Coordinates of C-alpha atoms in Angstrom, one line a residue:
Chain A
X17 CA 133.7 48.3 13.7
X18 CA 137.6 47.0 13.5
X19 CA 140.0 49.8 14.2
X20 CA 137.9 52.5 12.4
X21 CA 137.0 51.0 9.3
X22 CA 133.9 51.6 7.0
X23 CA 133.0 47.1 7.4
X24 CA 131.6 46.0 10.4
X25 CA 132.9 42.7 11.6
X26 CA 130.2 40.0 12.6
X27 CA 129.6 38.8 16.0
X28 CA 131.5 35.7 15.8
X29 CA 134.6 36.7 14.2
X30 CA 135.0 39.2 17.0
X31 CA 134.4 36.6 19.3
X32 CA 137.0 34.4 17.5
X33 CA 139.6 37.0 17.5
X34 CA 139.6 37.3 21.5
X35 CA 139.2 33.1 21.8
X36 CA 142.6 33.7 19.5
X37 CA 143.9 35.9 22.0
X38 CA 143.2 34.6 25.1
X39 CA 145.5 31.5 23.6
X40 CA 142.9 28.9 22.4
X41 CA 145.3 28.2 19.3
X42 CA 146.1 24.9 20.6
X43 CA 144.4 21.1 21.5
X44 CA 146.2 21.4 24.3
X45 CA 144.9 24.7 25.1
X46 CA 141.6 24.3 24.6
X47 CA 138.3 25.4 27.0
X48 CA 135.1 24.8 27.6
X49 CA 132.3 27.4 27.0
X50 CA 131.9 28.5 30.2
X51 CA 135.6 28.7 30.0
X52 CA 135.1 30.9 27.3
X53 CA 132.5 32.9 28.3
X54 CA 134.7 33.5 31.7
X55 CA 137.6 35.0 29.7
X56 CA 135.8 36.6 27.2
X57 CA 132.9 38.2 29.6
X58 CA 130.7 37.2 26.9
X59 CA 127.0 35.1 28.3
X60 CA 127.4 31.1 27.5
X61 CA 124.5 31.9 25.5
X62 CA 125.8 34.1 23.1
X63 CA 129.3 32.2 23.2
X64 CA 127.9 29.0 22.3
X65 CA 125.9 30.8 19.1
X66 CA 128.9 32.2 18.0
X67 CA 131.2 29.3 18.6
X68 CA 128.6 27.3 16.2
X69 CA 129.2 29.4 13.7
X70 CA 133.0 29.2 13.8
X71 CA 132.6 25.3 14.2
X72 CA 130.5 25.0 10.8
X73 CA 133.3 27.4 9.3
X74 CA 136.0 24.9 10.6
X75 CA 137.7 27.9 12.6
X76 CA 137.3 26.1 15.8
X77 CA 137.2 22.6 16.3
X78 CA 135.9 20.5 19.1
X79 CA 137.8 17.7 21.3
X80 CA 135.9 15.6 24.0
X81 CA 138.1 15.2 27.0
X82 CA 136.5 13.0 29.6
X83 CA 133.2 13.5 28.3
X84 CA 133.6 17.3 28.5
X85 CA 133.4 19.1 24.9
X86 CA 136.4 21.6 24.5
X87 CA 137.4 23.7 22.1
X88 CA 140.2 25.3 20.4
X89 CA 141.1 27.2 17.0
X90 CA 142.4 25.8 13.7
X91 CA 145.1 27.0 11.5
X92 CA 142.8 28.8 9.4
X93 CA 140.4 30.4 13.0
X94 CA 144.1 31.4 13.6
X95 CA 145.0 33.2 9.6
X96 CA 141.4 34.4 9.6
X97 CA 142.3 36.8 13.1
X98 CA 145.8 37.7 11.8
X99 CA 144.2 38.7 8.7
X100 CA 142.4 41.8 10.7
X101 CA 145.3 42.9 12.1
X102 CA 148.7 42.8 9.0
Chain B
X10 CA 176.7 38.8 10.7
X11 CA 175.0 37.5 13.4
X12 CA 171.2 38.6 12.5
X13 CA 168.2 39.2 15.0
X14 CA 165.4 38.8 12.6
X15 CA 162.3 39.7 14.6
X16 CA 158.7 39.0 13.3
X17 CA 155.0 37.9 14.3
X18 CA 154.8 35.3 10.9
X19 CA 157.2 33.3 9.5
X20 CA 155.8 30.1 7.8
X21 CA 154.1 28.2 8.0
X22 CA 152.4 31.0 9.8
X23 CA 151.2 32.9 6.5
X24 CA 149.0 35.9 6.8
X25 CA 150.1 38.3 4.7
X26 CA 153.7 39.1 2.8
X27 CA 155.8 39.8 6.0
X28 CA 156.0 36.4 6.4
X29 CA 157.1 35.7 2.5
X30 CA 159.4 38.7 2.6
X31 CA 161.1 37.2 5.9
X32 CA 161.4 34.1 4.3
X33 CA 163.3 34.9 1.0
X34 CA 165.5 37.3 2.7
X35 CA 166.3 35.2 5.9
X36 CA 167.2 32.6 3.6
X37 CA 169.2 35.0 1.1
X38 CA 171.1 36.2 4.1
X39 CA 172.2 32.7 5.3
X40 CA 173.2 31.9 1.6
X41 CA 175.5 34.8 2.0
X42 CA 176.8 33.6 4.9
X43 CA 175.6 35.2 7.6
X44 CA 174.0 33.3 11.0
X45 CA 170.7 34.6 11.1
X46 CA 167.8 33.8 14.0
X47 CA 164.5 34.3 13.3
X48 CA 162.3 34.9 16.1
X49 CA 158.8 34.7 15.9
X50 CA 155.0 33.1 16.8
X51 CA 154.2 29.7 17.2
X52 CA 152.0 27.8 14.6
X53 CA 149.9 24.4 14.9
X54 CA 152.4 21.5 13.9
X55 CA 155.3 24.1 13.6
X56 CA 158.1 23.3 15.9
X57 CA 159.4 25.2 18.9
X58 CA 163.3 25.3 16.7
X59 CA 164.7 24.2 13.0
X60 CA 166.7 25.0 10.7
X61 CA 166.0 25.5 7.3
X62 CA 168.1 26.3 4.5
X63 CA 170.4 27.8 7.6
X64 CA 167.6 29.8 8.7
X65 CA 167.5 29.2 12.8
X66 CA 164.0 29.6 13.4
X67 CA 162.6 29.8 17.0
X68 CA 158.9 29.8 17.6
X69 CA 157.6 31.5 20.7
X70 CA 155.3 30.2 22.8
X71 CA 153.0 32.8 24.1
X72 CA 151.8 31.6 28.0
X73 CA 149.6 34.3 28.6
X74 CA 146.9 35.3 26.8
X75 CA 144.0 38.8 26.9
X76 CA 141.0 39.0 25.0
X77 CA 142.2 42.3 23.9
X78 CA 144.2 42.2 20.4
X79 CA 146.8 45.2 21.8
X80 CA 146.9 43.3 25.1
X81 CA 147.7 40.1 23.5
X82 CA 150.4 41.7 21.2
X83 CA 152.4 43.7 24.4
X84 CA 152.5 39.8 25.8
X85 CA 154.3 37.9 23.3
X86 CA 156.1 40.9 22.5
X87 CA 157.2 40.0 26.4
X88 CA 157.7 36.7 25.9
X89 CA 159.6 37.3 22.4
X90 CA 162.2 39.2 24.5
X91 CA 163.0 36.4 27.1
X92 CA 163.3 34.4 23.7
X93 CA 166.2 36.6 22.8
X94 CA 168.1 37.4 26.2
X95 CA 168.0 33.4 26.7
X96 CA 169.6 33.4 23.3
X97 CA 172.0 36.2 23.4
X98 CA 173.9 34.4 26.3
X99 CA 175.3 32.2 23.4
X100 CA 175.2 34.6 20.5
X101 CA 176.3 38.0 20.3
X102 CA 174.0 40.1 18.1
X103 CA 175.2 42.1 15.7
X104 CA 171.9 43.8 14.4
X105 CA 168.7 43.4 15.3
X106 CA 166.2 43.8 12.4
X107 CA 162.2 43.9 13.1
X108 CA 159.4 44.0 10.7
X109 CA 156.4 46.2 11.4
X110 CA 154.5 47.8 14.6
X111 CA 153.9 43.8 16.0
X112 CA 157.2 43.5 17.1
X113 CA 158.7 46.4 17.8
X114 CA 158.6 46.3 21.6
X115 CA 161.1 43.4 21.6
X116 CA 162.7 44.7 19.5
X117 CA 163.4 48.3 21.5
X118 CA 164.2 46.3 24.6
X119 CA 166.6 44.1 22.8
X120 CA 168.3 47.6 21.5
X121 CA 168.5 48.9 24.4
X122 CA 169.4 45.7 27.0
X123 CA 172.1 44.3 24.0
X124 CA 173.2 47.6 23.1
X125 CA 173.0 46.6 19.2
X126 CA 171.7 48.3 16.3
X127 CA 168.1 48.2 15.3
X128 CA 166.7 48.0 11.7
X129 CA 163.0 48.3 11.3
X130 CA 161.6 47.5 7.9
X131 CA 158.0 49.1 8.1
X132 CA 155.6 47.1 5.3
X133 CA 152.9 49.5 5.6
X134 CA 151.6 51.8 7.9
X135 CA 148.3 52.1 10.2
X136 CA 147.2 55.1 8.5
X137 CA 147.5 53.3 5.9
X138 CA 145.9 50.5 6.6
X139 CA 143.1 51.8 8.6
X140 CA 142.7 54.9 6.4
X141 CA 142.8 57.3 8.9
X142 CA 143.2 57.7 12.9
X143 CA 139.9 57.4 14.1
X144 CA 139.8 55.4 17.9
X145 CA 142.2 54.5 20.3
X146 CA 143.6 51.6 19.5
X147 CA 144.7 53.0 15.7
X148 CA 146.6 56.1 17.2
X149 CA 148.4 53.8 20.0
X150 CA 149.4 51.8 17.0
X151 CA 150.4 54.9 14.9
X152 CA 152.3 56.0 18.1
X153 CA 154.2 52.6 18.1
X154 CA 154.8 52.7 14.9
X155 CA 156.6 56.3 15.0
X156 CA 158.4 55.4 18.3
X157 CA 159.6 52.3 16.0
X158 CA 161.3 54.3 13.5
X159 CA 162.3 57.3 16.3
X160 CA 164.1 54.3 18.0
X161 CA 165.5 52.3 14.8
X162 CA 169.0 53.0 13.7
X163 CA 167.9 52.5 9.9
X164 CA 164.3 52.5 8.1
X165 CA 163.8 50.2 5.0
X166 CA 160.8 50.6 3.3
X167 CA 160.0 48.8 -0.5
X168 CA 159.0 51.0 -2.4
X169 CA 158.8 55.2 -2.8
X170 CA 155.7 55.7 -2.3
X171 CA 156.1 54.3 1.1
X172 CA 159.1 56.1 1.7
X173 CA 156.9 59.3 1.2
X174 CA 154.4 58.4 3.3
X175 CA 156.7 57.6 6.3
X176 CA 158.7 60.9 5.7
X177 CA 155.7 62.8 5.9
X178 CA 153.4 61.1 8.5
X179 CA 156.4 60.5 11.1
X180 CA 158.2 63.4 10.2
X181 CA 161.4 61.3 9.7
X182 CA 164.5 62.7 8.0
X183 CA 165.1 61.3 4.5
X184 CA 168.8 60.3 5.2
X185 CA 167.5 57.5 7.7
X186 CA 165.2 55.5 5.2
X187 CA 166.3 53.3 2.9
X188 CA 164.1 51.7 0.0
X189 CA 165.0 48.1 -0.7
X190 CA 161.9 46.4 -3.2
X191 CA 160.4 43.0 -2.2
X192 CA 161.2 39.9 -4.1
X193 CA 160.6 36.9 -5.3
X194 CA 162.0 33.5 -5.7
X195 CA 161.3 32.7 -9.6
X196 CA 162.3 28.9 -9.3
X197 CA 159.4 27.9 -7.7
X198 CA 157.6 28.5 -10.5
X199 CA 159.9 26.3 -12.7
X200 CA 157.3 23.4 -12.2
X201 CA 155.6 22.1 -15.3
X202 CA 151.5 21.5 -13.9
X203 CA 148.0 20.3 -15.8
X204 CA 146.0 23.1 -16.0
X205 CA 143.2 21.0 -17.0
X206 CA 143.8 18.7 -13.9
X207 CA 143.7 22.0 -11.4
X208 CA 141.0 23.5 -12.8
X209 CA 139.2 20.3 -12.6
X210 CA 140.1 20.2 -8.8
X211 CA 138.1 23.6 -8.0
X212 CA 135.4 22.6 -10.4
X213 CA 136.0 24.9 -13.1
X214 CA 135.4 23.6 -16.3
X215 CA 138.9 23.0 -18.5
X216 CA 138.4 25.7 -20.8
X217 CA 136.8 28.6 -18.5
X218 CA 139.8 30.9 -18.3
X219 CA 140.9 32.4 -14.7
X220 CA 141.0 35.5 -13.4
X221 CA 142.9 35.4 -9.8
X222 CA 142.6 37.0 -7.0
X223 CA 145.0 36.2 -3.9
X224 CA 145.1 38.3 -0.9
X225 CA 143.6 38.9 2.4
X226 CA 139.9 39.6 2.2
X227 CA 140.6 43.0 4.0
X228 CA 139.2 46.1 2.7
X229 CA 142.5 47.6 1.3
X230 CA 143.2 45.0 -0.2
X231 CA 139.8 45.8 -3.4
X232 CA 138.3 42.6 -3.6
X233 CA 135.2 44.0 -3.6
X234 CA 136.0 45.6 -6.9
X235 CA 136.8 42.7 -8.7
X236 CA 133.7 41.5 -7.8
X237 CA 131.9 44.5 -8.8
X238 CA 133.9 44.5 -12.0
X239 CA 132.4 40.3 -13.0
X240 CA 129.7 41.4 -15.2
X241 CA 131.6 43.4 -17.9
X242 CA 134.0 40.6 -17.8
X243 CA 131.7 37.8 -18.5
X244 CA 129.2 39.4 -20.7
X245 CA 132.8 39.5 -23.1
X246 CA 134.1 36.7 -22.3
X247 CA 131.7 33.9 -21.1
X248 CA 133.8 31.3 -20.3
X249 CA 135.5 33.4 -17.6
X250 CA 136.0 32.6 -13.8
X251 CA 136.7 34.5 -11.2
X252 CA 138.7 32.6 -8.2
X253 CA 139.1 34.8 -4.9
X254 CA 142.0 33.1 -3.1
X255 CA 142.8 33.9 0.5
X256 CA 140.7 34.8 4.1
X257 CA 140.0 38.3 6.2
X258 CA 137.6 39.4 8.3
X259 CA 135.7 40.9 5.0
X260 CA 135.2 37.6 3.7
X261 CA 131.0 37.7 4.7
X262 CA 130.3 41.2 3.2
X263 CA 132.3 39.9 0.0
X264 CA 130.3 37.0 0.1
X265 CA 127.2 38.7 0.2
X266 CA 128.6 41.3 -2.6
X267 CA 128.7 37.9 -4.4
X268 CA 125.1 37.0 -4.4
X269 CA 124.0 39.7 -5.2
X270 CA 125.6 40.6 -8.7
X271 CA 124.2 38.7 -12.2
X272 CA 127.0 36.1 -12.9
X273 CA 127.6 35.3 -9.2
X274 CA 127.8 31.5 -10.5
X275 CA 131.5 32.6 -12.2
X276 CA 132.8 33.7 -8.9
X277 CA 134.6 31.3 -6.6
X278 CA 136.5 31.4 -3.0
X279 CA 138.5 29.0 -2.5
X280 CA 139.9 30.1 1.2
X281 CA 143.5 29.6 2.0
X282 CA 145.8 27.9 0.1
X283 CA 149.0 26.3 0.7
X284 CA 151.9 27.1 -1.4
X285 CA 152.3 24.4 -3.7
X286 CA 148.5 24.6 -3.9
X287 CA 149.1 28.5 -4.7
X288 CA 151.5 27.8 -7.3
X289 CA 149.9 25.0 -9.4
X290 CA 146.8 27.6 -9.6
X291 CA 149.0 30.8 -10.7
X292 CA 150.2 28.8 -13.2
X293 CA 147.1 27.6 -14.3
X294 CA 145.1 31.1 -14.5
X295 CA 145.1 33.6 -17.3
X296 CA 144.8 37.1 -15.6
X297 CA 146.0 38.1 -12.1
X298 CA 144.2 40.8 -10.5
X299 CA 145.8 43.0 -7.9
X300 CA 143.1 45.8 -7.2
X301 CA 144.3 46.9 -4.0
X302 CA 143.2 50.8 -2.8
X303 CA 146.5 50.9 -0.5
X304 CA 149.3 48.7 -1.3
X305 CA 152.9 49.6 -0.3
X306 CA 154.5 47.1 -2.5
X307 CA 152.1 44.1 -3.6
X308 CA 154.5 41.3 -3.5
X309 CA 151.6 39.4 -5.2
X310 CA 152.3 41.1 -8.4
X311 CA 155.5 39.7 -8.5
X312 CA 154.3 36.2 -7.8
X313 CA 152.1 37.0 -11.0
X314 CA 154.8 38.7 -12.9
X315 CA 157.4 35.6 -12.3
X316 CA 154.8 32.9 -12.9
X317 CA 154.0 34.3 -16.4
X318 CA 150.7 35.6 -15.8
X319 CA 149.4 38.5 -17.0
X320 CA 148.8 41.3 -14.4
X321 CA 146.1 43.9 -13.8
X322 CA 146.7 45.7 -11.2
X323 CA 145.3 49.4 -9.5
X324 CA 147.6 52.4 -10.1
X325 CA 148.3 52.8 -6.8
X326 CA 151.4 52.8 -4.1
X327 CA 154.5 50.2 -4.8
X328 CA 152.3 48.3 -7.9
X329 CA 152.8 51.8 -9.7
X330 CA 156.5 51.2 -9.0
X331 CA 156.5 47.2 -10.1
X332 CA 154.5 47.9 -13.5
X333 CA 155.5 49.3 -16.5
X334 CA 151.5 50.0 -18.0
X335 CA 151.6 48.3 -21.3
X336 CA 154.8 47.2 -20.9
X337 CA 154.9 44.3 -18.0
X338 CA 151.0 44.6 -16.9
X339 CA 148.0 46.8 -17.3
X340 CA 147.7 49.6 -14.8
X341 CA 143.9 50.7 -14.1
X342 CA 142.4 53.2 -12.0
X343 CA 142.2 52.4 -8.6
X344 CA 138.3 51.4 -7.0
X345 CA 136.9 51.0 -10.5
X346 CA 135.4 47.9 -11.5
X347 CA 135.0 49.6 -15.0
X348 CA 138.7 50.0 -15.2
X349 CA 139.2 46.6 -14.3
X350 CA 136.8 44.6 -15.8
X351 CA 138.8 47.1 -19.2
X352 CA 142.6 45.7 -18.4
X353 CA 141.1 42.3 -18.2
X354 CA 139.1 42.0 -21.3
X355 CA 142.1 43.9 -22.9
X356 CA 144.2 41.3 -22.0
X357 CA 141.7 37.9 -22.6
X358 CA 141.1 39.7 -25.9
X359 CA 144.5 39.9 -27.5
X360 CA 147.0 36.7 -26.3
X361 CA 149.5 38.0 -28.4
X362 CA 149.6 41.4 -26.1
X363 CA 149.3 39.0 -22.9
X364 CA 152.5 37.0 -24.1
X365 CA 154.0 40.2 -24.5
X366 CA 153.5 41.8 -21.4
X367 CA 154.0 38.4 -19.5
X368 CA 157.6 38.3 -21.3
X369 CA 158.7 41.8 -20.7
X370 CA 157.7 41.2 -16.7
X371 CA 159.7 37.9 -16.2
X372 CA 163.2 40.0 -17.5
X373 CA 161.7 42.8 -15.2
X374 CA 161.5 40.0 -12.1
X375 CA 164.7 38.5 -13.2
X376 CA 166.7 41.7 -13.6
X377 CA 165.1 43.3 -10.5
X378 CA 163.5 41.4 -7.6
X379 CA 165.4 38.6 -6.7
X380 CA 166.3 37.7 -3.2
X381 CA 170.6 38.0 -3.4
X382 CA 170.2 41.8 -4.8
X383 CA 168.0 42.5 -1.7
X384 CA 169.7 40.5 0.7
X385 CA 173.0 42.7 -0.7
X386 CA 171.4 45.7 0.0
X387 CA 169.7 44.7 3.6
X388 CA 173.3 43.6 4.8
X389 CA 174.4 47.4 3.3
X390 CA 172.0 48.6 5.4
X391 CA 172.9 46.7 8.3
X392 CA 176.8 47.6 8.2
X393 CA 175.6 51.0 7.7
X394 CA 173.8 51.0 11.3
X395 CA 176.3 49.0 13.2
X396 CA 178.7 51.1 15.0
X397 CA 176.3 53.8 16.2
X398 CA 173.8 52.5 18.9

């Protein structure tokens, strides 16, 4: 549920909104799964499903950085999280 | 006046209408005269400082960051504040004006470590929002919000039935709020577009007629309805579409609402748009819905009512206030697709009763909701606080 409210919000755009606000919203900030899956204490498992998700709905994009896939938000991962909370 | 405007979105950080309503009167205020700073959020390709129409814009950088959304927002709150003590060594604040519950612990320090004036414009509340109190973090927002307004010099709200709902949920006195309307700047609309040439960019056939949506795909806002509402709109008028402009967190139930009704082929999302975008498809649509279930103002009313579309809109909060029924829109009953599917065939049915109400609400947006008249006001409001800390 988000804040009480009669919709439940799916896996992934929770996990999007706490990749948002650990400060993914950058290339330059961008993080690996595990990276992820440290801050978030969500399993690599479930963070990768749900970062698939958010990649095939062009909220998070990927960047390879010395052969190591990173990831970070796009300006619309970014309005879609704002939108939960204005 | 030197102006503290303090906010989470500024554009091209767009989410909702804070950021439009910071923009118009930011820029209104500067026209006036005044030095105004904007502080606010970051944004992808946004720089760190500009200046825009004499609007000083500075963009935060937020260094830290929590998984938890309350966390996150005490933290560039923090980092909002060293944004302003670096800046008041070289500016010395008259006022200091936030905008909603996201910003109003910079703002409360800034009161109290500048010893200036604080103005809060509240946009809507989180009982509001949220439709009641029901877990944590919705009272420690509530309690923000109330410590916001305990702490502010002035309230502004825009409209009266926000102005009721703040005296009565926080208990404030009347003499402390102020209702100052939203606005809208009508010459961005003075473009001329091809309607055929836009509708041709969505794929919607040249003469399907548009019926608009634009908000955030959040419960409150009734998208939902509309949806609901497609069926008695088509079986009238066939060569209907439905366009659903704008994101949220509801955007996969709506979705799913979508496949599961008759003409689900007439419905479209097209995400987020960008202004210009925005514009060129106002112009080119035939009915604007606005079939929100809690809406303070609905600045997107305007945006219909100075584009010279016809608006349907619920009869509900601050779109009460803005429409005239049968005068400068239709007013229908709020969370009724039957209602609303009603105002829009009324209106696709009868273009001479569309031109009519789409002239009578462009004198109404003229007269009424333009940003110098607000601007005016706001600065009333500010002189009005300064002088008592």
């Amino acid at each position: 549920m988000h804040r009480g409210r009669p919709m439940p919000i799916s896996d992934e755009v929770y996990f999007l909104c706490m990749l948002h606000n650990i400060g993914m919203t950058a290339p330059e900030k961008s993080l690996t799964i595990e990276e992820m899956s440290r801050w978030t204490a969500v399993e690599p498992s479930k963070a990768e499903e749900n970062l698939n998700k958010l990649l095939k709905a062009k909220y998070v994009e990927e960047r390879i950085i010395s052969g190591i896939k990173k990831y970070f938000i796009t300006a619309d991962g970014i309005r879609k999280v704002l939108s939960m909370y204005s | 006046m030197n102006i503290c405007m303090i906010t989470w979105e500024y554009p091209p950080r767009v989410v909702g209408g804070i950021a439009r309503h910071c923009e118009g009167l930011a820029k209104a205020l500067a026209k006036m005269g005044h030095s105004i700073h904007v502080i606010t959020l970051d944004f992808p390709g946004a720089p760190q400082y500009e200046e825009v129409e004499g609007v000083k814009i500075h963009r935060t950088s937020i260094e830290l960051g929590h998984p938890n959304f309350i966390a996150w927002v005490f933290i560039f709150n923090h980092f909002m504040e060293k944004k302003i003590a670096m800046l008041s060594k070289d500016v010395k604040f008259d006022v200091i004006h936030i905008h909603d519950w996201l910003v109003a612990l910079a703002g409360i320090v800034a009161k109290h470590h500048l010893k200036t004036p604080l103005v809060l414009t509240l946009h809507s509340t989180e009982i509001g929002r949220a439709f009641s109190l029901n877990n944590p973090d919705s009272y420690l927002i509530d309690g923000i919000e109330w410590w916001a307004t305990y702490e502010s010099k002035r309230v502004i709200v825009t409209s009266n039935s926000m102005k009721r709902e703040v005296e009565e949920h926080f208990h404030l006195p009347q003499s402390k709020i102020d209702v100052i309307p939203n606005a809208i700047d009508i010459s961005k609309y003075y473009v001329k577009v091809d309607r055929e040439a836009v509708k041709r960019s969505y794929g919607i056939a040249p003469d399907d007629r548009i019926v608009l949506f634009i908000g955030r795909l959040v419960p409150q806002k009734g998208a939902e309805y509309l949806i609901k509402a497609t069926s008695k709109i088509v079986n009238n008028h066939p060569n209907t579409r439905i366009v659903i402009v704008g994101d949220g967190w509801l955007k996969e139930h709506l979705w799913s609402l979508t496949l599961s009704i008759e003409h689900k082929h007439k419905i479209s999302f097209l995400g987020f748009l960008s202004d210009s975008e925005l514009i060129e498809l106002i112009l080119s649509s035939d009915v604007l819905v606005v079939p929100s279930i809690y809406e303070p103002f609905g600045i997107v009313a305007l945006e219909g009512m100075a584009a010279g579309v016809p608006v349907v809109a619920s009869n509900v909060g601050g779109l009460a206030e803005i429409i005239e029924h049968d005068r400068t829109g239709v007013l229908v009953y709020t969370g009724d697709p039957n209602s609303i599917a009603w105002g829009v065939n009324k209106i696709l049915s009868d273009s001479n009763y569309a031109h009519w109400l789409v002239e009578n609400a462009k004198r109404k947006v003229r007269e009424i909701y333009n940003w110098d008249a607000v601007a005016r006001r706001t600065v009333e409001v500010y002189e009005k606080s300064c002088g008592e800390v």
